[in-house]
Tab-separated table of C-alpha atoms in Angstrom:
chain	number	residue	atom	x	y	z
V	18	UNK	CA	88.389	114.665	118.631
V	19	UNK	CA	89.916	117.288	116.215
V	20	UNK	CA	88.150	120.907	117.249
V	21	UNK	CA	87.181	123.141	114.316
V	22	UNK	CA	86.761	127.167	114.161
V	23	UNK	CA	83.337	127.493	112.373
V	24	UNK	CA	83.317	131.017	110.212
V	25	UNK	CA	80.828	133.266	111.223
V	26	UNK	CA	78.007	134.422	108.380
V	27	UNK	CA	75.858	137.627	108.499
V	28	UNK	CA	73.821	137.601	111.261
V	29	UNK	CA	75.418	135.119	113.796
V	30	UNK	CA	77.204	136.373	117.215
V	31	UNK	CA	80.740	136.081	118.066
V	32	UNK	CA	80.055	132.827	119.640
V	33	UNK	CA	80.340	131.192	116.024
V	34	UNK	CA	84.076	132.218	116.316
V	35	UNK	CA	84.626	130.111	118.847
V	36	UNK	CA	86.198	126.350	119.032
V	37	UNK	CA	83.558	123.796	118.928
V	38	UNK	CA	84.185	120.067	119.119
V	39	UNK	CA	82.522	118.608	115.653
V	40	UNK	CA	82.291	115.335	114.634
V	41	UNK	CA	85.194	114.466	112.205
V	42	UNK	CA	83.367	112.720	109.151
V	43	UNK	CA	86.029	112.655	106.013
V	44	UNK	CA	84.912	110.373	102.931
V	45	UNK	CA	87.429	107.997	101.861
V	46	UNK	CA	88.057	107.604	98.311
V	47	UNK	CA	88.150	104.617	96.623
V	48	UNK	CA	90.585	102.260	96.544
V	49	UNK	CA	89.945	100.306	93.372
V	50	UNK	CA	87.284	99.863	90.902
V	51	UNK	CA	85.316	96.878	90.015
V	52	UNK	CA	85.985	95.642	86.323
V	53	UNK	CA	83.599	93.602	84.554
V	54	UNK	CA	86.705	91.003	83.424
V	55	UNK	CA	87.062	87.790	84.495
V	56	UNK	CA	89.324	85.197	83.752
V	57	UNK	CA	90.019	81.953	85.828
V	58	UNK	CA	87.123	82.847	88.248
V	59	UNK	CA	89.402	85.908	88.941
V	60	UNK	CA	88.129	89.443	89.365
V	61	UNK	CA	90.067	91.807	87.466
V	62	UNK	CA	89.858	95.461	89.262
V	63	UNK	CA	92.017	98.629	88.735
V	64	UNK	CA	93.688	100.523	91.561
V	65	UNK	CA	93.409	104.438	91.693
V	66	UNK	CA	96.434	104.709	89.572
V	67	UNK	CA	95.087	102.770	86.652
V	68	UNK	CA	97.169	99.747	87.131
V	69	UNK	CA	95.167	96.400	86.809
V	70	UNK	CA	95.495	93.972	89.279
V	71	UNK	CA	94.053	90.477	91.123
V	72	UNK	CA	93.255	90.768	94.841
V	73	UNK	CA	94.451	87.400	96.606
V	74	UNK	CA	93.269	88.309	99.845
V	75	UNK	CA	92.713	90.940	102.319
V	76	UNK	CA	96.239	92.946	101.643
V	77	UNK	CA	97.548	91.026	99.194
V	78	UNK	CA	97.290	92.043	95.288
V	79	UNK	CA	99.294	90.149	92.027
V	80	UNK	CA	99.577	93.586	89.642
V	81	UNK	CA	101.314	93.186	86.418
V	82	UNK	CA	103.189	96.534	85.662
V	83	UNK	CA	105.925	98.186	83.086
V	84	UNK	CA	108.867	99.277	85.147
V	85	UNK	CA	111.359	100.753	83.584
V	86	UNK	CA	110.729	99.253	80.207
V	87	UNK	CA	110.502	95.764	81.437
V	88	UNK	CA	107.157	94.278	81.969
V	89	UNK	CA	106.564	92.566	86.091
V	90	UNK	CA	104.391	91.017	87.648
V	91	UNK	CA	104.716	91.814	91.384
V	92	UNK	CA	103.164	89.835	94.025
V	93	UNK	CA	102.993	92.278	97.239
V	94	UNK	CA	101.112	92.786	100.158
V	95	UNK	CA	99.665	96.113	100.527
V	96	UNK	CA	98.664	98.545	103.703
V	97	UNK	CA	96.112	101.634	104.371
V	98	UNK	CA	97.385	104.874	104.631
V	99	UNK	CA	95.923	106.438	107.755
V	100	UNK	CA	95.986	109.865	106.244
V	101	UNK	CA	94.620	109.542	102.691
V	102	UNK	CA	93.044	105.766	103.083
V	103	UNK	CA	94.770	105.122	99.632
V	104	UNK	CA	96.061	101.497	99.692
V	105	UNK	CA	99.540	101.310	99.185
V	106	UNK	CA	102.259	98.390	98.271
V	107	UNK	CA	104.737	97.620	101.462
V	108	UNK	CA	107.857	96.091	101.402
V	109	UNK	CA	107.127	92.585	101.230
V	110	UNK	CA	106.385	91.358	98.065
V	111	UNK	CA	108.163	89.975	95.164
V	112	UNK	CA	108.543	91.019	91.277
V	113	UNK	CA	109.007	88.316	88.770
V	114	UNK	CA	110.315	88.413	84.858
V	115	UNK	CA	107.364	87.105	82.448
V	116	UNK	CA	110.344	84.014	82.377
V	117	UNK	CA	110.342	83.664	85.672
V	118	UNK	CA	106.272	83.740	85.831
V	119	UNK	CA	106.254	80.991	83.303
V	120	UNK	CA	108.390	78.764	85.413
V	121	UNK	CA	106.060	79.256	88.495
V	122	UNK	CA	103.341	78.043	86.907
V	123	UNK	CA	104.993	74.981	85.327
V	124	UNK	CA	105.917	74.168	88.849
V	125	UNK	CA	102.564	74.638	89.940
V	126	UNK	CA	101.785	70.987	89.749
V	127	UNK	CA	104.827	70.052	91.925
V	128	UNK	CA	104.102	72.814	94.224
V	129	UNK	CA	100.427	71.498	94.824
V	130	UNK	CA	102.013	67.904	95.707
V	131	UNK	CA	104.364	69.355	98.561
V	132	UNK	CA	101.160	71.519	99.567
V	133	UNK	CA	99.149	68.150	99.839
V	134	UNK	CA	101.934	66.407	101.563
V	135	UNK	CA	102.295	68.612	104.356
V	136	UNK	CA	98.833	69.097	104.853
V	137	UNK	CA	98.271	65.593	105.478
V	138	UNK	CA	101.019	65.628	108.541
């Protein structure tokens, strides 16, 4: 446990200045906000920096974002800082072109196939 110096007020003895063991109770901001949006079945939220997104799972988020002038849409597992309880994106993840988006999706339909197949093994 952290130890804390209380200040002492008017009135109290010097046995307010010393250390006492408290309880450490820090509120964590939010991480996101709920938006009322849906499309697909898919809840659209926004992160603390005002960047929309689509949660896929526990850590994982699809964001679309402008990055130096070109709009992305990155795919990209996130963590929880320990010290501010902020998520943040880590390193694995992946940014695709609009183009590139497009192509994913056409594949989709293939995609689901080879998921099917292996399943069934």
């Amino acid at each position: 446990m952290q130890k804390l110096k209380l200040e002492a007020t008017e009135g109290e003895h010097d046995e307010a200045d010393s250390e006492q063991e408290a309880p450490r109770t820090v509120k964590k901001p939010a991480k996101y906000t709920q938006k009322a949006q849906e499309s697909d079945d898919s809840k659209v939220q926004t992160s603390s920096d005002g960047e929309k997104f689509v949660e896929l799972g526990k850590a994982k988020r699809v964001t679309v974002r402008n990055f130096k002038g070109s709009t992305l849409i990155d795919i990209r597992e996130f963590y929880t800082d320990k010290e501010t309880g902020d998520a943040k994106p880590g390193k694995k993840g992946i940014s695709l072109t609009p183009e590139q988006w497009q192509e994913l999706k056409q594949a989709t339909p293939t995609l689901d196939a080879l998921v099917a197949e292996i399943s069934k093994k």
